[in-house]
Amino acid sequence: MLSKARYEDNLEFTIDVPENLTGLTVPKLTLQPLVENALSHGFNGANALRKLWITGHIDHSQFILEIRDNGNGFSEESLSSLRQQIKLVESSQLSIESSSGHIGLINTCLRLHYYSKGTMHMAIRNENGAVVTLTFLYGADRAPSEGGKAG
């Protein structure tokens, strides 16, 4: 992980995805901007130990991927604004064409929304840091697909 070279001993990360799910694919550049966002913005420039957890599991017919950090979390204003924008994306009221000026998190949400034909959902919250949860339908003819590595 390139970020490990940058942050050296100030970065610890855990990837917890069951072996039977490691063959699932998610669209390119799904995890990278979420991890980068957590490392770059979650600590307000502090030289603190950055911890990241990436977990994945199946719950009924859903593949749930969660990216969690131990940073400062989202401000209440940012959390409210981001949640509103996510609602607009998921209701197809905000499109890639109208996305100029959006931050990386919303751009990722837009890409995933269109990749999954509207079946992917993103949720964000604060819980001892920031938490981004991506939920995909799982099964035949649904994203993510089998055949490559997640990420």
mmCIF file of C-alpha atoms in Angstrom:
data_model
loop_
_atom_site.group_PDB
_atom_site.id
_atom_site.type_symbol
_atom_site.label_atom_id
_atom_site.label_comp_id
_atom_site.label_asym_id
_atom_site.label_seq_id
_atom_site.Cartn_x
_atom_site.Cartn_y
_atom_site.Cartn_z
ATOM 1 C CA MET A 1 0.000 0.000 0.000
ATOM 2 C CA LEU A 2 1.545 3.262 -1.174
ATOM 3 C CA SER A 3 0.107 5.169 1.784
ATOM 4 C CA LYS A 4 2.032 2.901 4.166
ATOM 5 C CA ALA A 5 5.275 4.151 2.591
ATOM 6 C CA ARG A 6 4.161 7.760 3.098
ATOM 7 C CA TYR A 7 2.932 7.463 6.682
ATOM 8 C CA GLU A 8 5.345 4.677 7.734
ATOM 9 C CA ASP A 9 4.769 3.863 11.410
ATOM 10 C CA ASN A 10 1.858 6.324 11.631
ATOM 11 C CA LEU A 11 -0.451 4.036 9.634
ATOM 12 C CA GLU A 12 -2.030 0.768 10.628
ATOM 13 C CA PHE A 13 -4.624 -0.905 8.460
ATOM 14 C CA THR A 14 -6.728 -4.017 8.600
ATOM 15 C CA ILE A 15 -8.490 -5.650 5.694
ATOM 16 C CA ASP A 16 -11.095 -8.130 6.866
ATOM 17 C CA VAL A 17 -12.881 -9.751 3.957
ATOM 18 C CA PRO A 18 -13.710 -13.462 4.124
ATOM 19 C CA GLU A 19 -11.687 -15.624 1.748
ATOM 20 C CA ASN A 20 -14.788 -16.607 -0.244
ATOM 21 C CA LEU A 21 -15.381 -12.921 -1.114
ATOM 22 C CA THR A 22 -11.876 -12.012 -2.291
ATOM 23 C CA GLY A 23 -12.820 -12.940 -5.870
ATOM 24 C CA LEU A 24 -15.522 -10.248 -6.019
ATOM 25 C CA THR A 25 -14.852 -7.120 -8.018
ATOM 26 C CA VAL A 26 -15.994 -3.613 -7.387
ATOM 27 C CA PRO A 27 -15.475 -0.806 -9.892
ATOM 28 C CA LYS A 28 -11.955 0.504 -10.260
ATOM 29 C CA LEU A 29 -11.125 3.439 -8.046
ATOM 30 C CA THR A 30 -13.782 2.598 -5.465
ATOM 31 C CA LEU A 31 -11.602 2.044 -2.435
ATOM 32 C CA GLN A 32 -8.697 4.308 -3.390
ATOM 33 C CA PRO A 33 -10.524 7.658 -3.095
ATOM 34 C CA LEU A 34 -12.270 6.565 0.113
ATOM 35 C CA VAL A 35 -9.005 5.491 1.736
ATOM 36 C CA GLU A 36 -7.212 8.583 0.445
ATOM 37 C CA ASN A 37 -10.012 10.790 1.767
ATOM 38 C CA ALA A 38 -9.753 9.207 5.214
ATOM 39 C CA LEU A 39 -5.977 9.614 5.342
ATOM 40 C CA SER A 40 -5.876 13.135 3.915
ATOM 41 C CA HIS A 41 -8.886 14.760 5.564
ATOM 42 C CA GLY A 42 -9.705 12.658 8.602
ATOM 43 C CA PHE A 43 -6.867 13.906 10.777
ATOM 44 C CA ASN A 44 -6.691 17.660 10.032
ATOM 45 C CA GLY A 45 -2.967 17.412 9.317
ATOM 46 C CA ALA A 46 -2.158 15.997 12.742
ATOM 47 C CA ASN A 47 0.816 13.671 12.931
ATOM 48 C CA ALA A 48 -1.292 11.011 14.651
ATOM 49 C CA LEU A 49 -1.463 7.255 14.303
ATOM 50 C CA ARG A 50 -3.883 6.686 11.446
ATOM 51 C CA LYS A 51 -5.889 3.487 11.638
ATOM 52 C CA LEU A 52 -8.000 2.166 8.786
ATOM 53 C CA TRP A 53 -10.319 -0.814 8.715
ATOM 54 C CA ILE A 54 -11.784 -2.210 5.516
ATOM 55 C CA THR A 55 -14.340 -4.935 6.100
ATOM 56 C CA GLY A 56 -16.602 -6.840 3.781
ATOM 57 C CA HIS A 57 -19.324 -9.387 4.319
ATOM 58 C CA ILE A 58 -22.526 -10.746 2.851
ATOM 59 C CA ASP A 59 -25.776 -10.051 4.683
ATOM 60 C CA HIS A 60 -28.698 -11.766 3.022
ATOM 61 C CA SER A 61 -28.434 -10.687 -0.624
ATOM 62 C CA GLN A 62 -26.174 -7.711 0.017
ATOM 63 C CA PHE A 63 -22.406 -7.294 -0.150
ATOM 64 C CA ILE A 64 -21.496 -4.732 2.501
ATOM 65 C CA LEU A 65 -18.144 -2.978 2.296
ATOM 66 C CA GLU A 66 -17.144 -0.632 5.101
ATOM 67 C CA ILE A 67 -14.231 1.784 5.296
ATOM 68 C CA ARG A 68 -13.600 3.113 8.788
ATOM 69 C CA ASP A 69 -10.928 5.380 10.272
ATOM 70 C CA ASN A 70 -10.010 6.651 13.728
ATOM 71 C CA GLY A 71 -9.828 10.296 12.655
ATOM 72 C CA ASN A 72 -11.927 13.309 13.555
ATOM 73 C CA GLY A 73 -14.987 12.217 11.618
ATOM 74 C CA PHE A 74 -17.186 14.538 9.607
ATOM 75 C CA SER A 75 -18.298 17.897 10.949
ATOM 76 C CA GLU A 76 -22.051 18.055 11.502
ATOM 77 C CA GLU A 77 -22.343 20.523 8.616
ATOM 78 C CA SER A 78 -20.371 18.273 6.254
ATOM 79 C CA LEU A 79 -22.269 15.186 7.355
ATOM 80 C CA SER A 80 -25.599 16.849 6.683
ATOM 81 C CA SER A 81 -24.503 18.209 3.300
ATOM 82 C CA LEU A 82 -22.972 14.909 2.184
ATOM 83 C CA ARG A 83 -26.043 12.930 3.219
ATOM 84 C CA GLN A 84 -28.251 15.301 1.233
ATOM 85 C CA GLN A 85 -26.030 14.964 -1.836
ATOM 86 C CA ILE A 86 -26.019 11.159 -1.508
ATOM 87 C CA LYS A 87 -29.837 11.236 -1.452
ATOM 88 C CA LEU A 88 -29.785 13.322 -4.644
ATOM 89 C CA VAL A 89 -27.432 10.853 -6.320
ATOM 90 C CA GLU A 90 -29.480 7.831 -5.280
ATOM 91 C CA SER A 91 -32.700 9.443 -6.512
ATOM 92 C CA SER A 92 -30.957 10.299 -9.825
ATOM 93 C CA GLN A 93 -31.360 14.036 -9.197
ATOM 94 C CA LEU A 94 -27.607 14.642 -9.266
ATOM 95 C CA SER A 95 -25.710 13.371 -12.275
ATOM 96 C CA ILE A 96 -22.125 13.022 -13.370
ATOM 97 C CA GLU A 97 -22.697 15.824 -15.875
ATOM 98 C CA SER A 98 -23.745 18.204 -13.111
ATOM 99 C CA SER A 99 -21.056 17.061 -10.721
ATOM 100 C CA SER A 100 -18.553 19.876 -11.182
ATOM 101 C CA GLY A 101 -17.225 20.995 -7.835
ATOM 102 C CA HIS A 102 -18.250 17.858 -5.954
ATOM 103 C CA ILE A 103 -15.836 16.323 -3.542
ATOM 104 C CA GLY A 104 -14.300 12.873 -4.023
ATOM 105 C CA LEU A 105 -16.830 11.112 -1.818
ATOM 106 C CA ILE A 106 -19.758 12.295 -3.939
ATOM 107 C CA ASN A 107 -17.890 11.560 -7.178
ATOM 108 C CA THR A 108 -17.327 8.006 -5.922
ATOM 109 C CA CYS A 109 -21.005 7.739 -5.014
ATOM 110 C CA LEU A 110 -21.968 8.953 -8.504
ATOM 111 C CA ARG A 111 -19.710 6.420 -10.240
ATOM 112 C CA LEU A 112 -21.003 3.559 -8.095
ATOM 113 C CA HIS A 113 -24.611 4.592 -8.573
ATOM 114 C CA TYR A 114 -24.287 4.460 -12.352
ATOM 115 C CA TYR A 115 -22.078 1.349 -12.364
ATOM 116 C CA SER A 116 -24.640 -0.546 -10.297
ATOM 117 C CA LYS A 117 -27.622 0.841 -12.236
ATOM 118 C CA GLY A 118 -28.920 2.391 -9.030
ATOM 119 C CA THR A 119 -28.629 -0.672 -6.802
ATOM 120 C CA MET A 120 -25.631 0.513 -4.746
ATOM 121 C CA HIS A 121 -26.186 2.557 -1.621
ATOM 122 C CA MET A 122 -23.733 4.674 0.339
ATOM 123 C CA ALA A 123 -24.114 5.680 3.965
ATOM 124 C CA ILE A 124 -21.821 7.825 6.081
ATOM 125 C CA ARG A 125 -21.642 8.357 9.801
ATOM 126 C CA ASN A 126 -19.330 9.229 12.647
ATOM 127 C CA GLU A 127 -18.380 6.468 15.045
ATOM 128 C CA ASN A 128 -15.005 7.079 16.707
ATOM 129 C CA GLY A 129 -13.978 8.492 13.315
ATOM 130 C CA ALA A 130 -15.570 8.461 9.887
ATOM 131 C CA VAL A 131 -17.386 5.414 8.525
ATOM 132 C CA VAL A 132 -18.408 4.958 4.895
ATOM 133 C CA THR A 133 -20.604 1.956 4.129
ATOM 134 C CA LEU A 134 -21.245 0.731 0.596
ATOM 135 C CA THR A 135 -24.037 -1.765 0.036
ATOM 136 C CA PHE A 136 -24.313 -3.690 -3.230
ATOM 137 C CA LEU A 137 -26.881 -6.263 -4.256
ATOM 138 C CA TYR A 138 -25.159 -9.629 -4.410
ATOM 139 C CA GLY A 139 -26.085 -12.537 -6.623
ATOM 140 C CA ALA A 140 -26.689 -13.415 -10.233
ATOM 141 C CA ASP A 141 -26.707 -10.438 -12.611
ATOM 142 C CA ARG A 142 -25.888 -8.015 -9.817
ATOM 143 C CA ALA A 143 -22.856 -5.924 -8.835
ATOM 144 C CA PRO A 144 -20.285 -6.692 -7.682
ATOM 145 C CA SER A 145 -19.301 -9.414 -10.090
ATOM 146 C CA GLU A 146 -16.968 -12.347 -9.697
ATOM 147 C CA GLY A 147 -13.693 -12.701 -11.464
ATOM 148 C CA GLY A 148 -11.232 -10.197 -10.008
ATOM 149 C CA LYS A 149 -10.043 -8.557 -6.848
ATOM 150 C CA ALA A 150 -12.083 -6.073 -4.883
ATOM 151 C CA GLY A 151 -10.738 -2.548 -5.150
#
